[in-house]
Coordinates of C-alpha atoms in Angstrom, one line a residue:
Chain A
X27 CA 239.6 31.6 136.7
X28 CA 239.0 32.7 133.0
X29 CA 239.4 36.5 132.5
X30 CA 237.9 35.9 129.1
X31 CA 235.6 33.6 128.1
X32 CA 233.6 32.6 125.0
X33 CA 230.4 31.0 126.0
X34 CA 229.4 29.5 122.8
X35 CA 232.3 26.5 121.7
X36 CA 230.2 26.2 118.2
X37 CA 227.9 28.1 115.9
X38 CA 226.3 27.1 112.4
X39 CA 225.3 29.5 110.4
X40 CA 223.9 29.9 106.6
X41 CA 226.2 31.4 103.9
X42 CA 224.8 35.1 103.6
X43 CA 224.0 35.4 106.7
X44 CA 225.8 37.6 109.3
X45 CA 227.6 35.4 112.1
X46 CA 227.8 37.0 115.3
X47 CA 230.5 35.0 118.0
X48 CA 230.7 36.5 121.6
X49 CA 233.3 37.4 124.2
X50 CA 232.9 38.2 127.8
X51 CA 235.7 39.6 130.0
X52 CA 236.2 40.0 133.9
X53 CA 239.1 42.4 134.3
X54 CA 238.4 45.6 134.1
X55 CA 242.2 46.6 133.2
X56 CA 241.8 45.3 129.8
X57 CA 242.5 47.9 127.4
X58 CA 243.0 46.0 124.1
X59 CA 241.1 43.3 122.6
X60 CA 241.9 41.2 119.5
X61 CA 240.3 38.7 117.4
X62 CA 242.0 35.7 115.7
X63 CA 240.8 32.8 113.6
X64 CA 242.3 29.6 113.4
X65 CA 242.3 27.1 110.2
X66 CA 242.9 23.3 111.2
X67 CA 246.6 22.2 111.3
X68 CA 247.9 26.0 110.4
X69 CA 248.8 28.6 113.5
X70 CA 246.0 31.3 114.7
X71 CA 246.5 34.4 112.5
X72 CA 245.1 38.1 113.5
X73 CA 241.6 39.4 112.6
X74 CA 240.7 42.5 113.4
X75 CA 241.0 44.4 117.1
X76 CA 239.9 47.4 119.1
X77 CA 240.6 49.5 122.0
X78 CA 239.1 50.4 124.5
X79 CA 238.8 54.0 123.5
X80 CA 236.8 52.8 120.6
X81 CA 233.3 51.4 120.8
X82 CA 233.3 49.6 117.3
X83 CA 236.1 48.8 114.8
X84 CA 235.1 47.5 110.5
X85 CA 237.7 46.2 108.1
X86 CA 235.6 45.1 105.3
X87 CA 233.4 42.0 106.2
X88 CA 234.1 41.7 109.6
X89 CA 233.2 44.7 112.9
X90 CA 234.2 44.2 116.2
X91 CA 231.8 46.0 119.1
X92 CA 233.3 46.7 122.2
X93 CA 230.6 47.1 125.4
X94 CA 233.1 48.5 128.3
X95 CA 230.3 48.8 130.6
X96 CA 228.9 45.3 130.1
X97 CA 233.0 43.8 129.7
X98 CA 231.5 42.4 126.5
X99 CA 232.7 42.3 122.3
X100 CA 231.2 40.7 119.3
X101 CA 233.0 40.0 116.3
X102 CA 229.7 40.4 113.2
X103 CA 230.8 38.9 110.1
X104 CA 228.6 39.9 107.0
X105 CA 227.9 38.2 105.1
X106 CA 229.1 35.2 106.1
X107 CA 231.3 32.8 103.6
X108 CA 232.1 29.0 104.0
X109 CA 235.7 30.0 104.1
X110 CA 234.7 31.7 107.1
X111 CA 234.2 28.3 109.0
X112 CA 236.9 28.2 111.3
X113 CA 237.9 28.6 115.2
X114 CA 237.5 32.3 116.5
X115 CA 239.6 33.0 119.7
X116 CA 238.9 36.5 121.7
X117 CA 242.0 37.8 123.0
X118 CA 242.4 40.8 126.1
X119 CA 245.7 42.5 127.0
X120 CA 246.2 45.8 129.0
X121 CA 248.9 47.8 130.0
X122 CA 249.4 46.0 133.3
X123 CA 249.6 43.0 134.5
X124 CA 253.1 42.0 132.7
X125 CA 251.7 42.9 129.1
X126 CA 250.3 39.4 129.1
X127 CA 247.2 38.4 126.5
X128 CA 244.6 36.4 128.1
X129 CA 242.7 34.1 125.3
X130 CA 239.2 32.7 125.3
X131 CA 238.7 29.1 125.0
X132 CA 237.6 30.1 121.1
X133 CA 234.5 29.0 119.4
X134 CA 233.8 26.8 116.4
X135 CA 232.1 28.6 113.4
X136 CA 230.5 26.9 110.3
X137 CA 229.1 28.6 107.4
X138 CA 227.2 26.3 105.1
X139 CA 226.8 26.3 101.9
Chain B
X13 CA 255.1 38.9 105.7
X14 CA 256.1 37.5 109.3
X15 CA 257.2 34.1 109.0
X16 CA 256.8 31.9 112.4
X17 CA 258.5 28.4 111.8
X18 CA 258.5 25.5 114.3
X19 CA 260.4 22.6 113.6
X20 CA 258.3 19.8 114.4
X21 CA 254.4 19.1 113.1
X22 CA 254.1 15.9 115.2
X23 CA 256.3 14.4 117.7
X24 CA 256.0 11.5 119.9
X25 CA 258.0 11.3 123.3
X26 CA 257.9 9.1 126.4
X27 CA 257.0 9.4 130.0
X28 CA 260.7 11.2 131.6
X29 CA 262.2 11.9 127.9
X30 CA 263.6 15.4 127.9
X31 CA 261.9 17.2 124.4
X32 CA 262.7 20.1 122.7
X33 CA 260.9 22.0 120.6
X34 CA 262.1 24.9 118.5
X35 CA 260.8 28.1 117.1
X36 CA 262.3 30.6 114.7
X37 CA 261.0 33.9 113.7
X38 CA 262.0 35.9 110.5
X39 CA 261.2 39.1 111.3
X40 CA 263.3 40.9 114.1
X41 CA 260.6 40.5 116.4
X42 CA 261.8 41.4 120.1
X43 CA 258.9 39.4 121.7
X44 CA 258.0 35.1 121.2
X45 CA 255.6 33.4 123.2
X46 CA 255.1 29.8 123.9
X47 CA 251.3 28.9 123.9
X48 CA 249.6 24.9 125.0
X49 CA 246.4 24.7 123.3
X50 CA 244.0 22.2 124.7
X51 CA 239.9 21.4 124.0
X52 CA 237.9 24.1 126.0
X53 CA 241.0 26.2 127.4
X54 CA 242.4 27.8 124.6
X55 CA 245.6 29.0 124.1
X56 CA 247.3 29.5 127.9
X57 CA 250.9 30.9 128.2
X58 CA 254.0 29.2 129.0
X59 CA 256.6 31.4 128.8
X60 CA 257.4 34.7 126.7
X61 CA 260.5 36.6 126.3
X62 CA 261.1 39.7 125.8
X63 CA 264.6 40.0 124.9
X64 CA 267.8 37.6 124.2
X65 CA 268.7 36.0 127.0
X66 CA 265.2 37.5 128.9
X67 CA 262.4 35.4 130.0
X68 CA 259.2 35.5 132.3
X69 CA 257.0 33.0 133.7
X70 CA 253.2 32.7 131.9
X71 CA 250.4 31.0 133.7
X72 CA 251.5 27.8 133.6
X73 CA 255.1 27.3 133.3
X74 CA 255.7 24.1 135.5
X75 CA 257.6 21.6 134.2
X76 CA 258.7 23.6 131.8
X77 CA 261.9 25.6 130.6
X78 CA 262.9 27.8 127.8
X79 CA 266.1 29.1 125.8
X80 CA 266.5 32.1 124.1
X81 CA 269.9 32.4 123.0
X82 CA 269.2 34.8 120.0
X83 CA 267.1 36.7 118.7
X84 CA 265.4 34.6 116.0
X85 CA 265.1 31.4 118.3
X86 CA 263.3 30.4 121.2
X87 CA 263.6 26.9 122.3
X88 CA 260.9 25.4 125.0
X89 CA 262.1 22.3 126.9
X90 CA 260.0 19.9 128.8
X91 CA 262.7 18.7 131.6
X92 CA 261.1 15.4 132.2
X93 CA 257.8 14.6 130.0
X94 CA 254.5 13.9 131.7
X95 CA 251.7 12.7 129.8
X96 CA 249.6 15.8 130.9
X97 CA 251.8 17.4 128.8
X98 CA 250.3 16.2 125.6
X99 CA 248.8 18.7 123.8
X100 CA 249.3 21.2 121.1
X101 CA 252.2 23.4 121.4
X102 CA 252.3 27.4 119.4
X103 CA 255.1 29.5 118.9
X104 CA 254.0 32.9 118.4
X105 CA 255.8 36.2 117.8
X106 CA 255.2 40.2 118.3
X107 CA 256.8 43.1 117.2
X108 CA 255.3 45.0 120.8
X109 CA 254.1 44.1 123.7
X110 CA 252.0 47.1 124.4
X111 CA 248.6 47.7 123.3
X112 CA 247.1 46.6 119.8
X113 CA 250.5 45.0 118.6
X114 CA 249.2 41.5 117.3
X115 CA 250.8 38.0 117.7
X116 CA 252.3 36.0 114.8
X117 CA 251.9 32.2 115.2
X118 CA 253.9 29.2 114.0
X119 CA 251.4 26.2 112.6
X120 CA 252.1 24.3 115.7
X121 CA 253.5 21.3 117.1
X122 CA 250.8 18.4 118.5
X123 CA 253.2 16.6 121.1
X124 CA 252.3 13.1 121.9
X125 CA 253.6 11.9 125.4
X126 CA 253.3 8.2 125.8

């Protein structure tokens, strides 16, 4: 049973152009939600994140939308760079449930040149 | 910056071996996680602690064990290696637990049970 999940496992898009990845969550006692991007052979490292009090969060290039009602967030990266390219996981925690964070299965991004 | 070191990039074990892999954290962080990574499941939890000596069960913790005997250390231990226990093992380290407190990772270890 995946509390979050990230439907898409790749997307290609054109440098300068905005990339848009998707999460979808089922428990409604999330609170926090937290974006991460992974670079092959190196450790996830944090991205950007929201709470649930928030509806959208910006730090520079990258927003993160937050859809309580729908249990959905987008991470919008504009514009896109090929140093972007890289796995993107979704990540939900709330203030039950042991303080545990629940990842997506992450999806693939590529930026071309 | 938070530095997330684990001691082994690649290992290779067999079938029954008991393995050991470390994880060190510079940074006075109270929390460290033990993550598997595998193709279309993402990161799933082991085991986290919480404090020296502390530790509690993640979504999958059969067949596995861990160690924290200080602060700075915390040691996961595969009892008897299974080959569905090859995969790609992440150390990862937080200052909270609560709310937007993010997780530092270690670059992994990609265990090989033969």
């Amino acid at each position: 049973d995946q509390q979050v999940k990230q439907n898409s496992p790749s997307l290609s898009v054109q440098e300068g152009r905005i990339s848009i990845l998707n999460c979808d969550y089922t428990n409604s006692m999330f609170d926090y939600f937290l974006w991460y991007k992974k670079y092959p052979a190196e450790g996830p490292t944090f991205l950007i994140s929201i709470s649930s009090i928030k509806d959208k969060n910006e730090d520079g290039r990258f927003t993160v939308f937050l859809n309580k009602s729908a249990k959905h967030l987008s991470l919008h990266i504009v514009p896109s760079q090929p140093g972007d390219s890289a796995v993107y996981f979704c990540a939900a925690s709330g203030d039950t449930g042991g303080f545990k964070t629940i990842f997506g299965a992450g999806t693939r991004l590529f930026v071309k040149a | 910056d938070v530095k997330v070191t684990q001691s082994s990039r690649y290992l290779v074990k067999r079938t029954g071996e008991k393995v050991f892999l470390e994880c060190v954290q510079d940074m006075d962080h109270e929390n460290m996680f033990w993550y598997r990574q595998d193709p279309g499941l993402g990161l799933r939890l082991i085991y986290f602690s919480y404090d020296v000596k502390m530790k509690e069960k993640g979504d999958i913790p059969e067949g596995y064990s861990v160690s924290r005997e200080k602060k700075e250390r915390f040691s996961l231990i595969l009892e008897s290696a299974s080959t569905n226990q090859t995969s790609m093992y992440l150390c990862a380290s937080s200052l909270g637990l609560r709310g937007l407190q993010p997780q530092h990772f270690g670059d992994g270890t990609r265990l090989s049970i033969l």
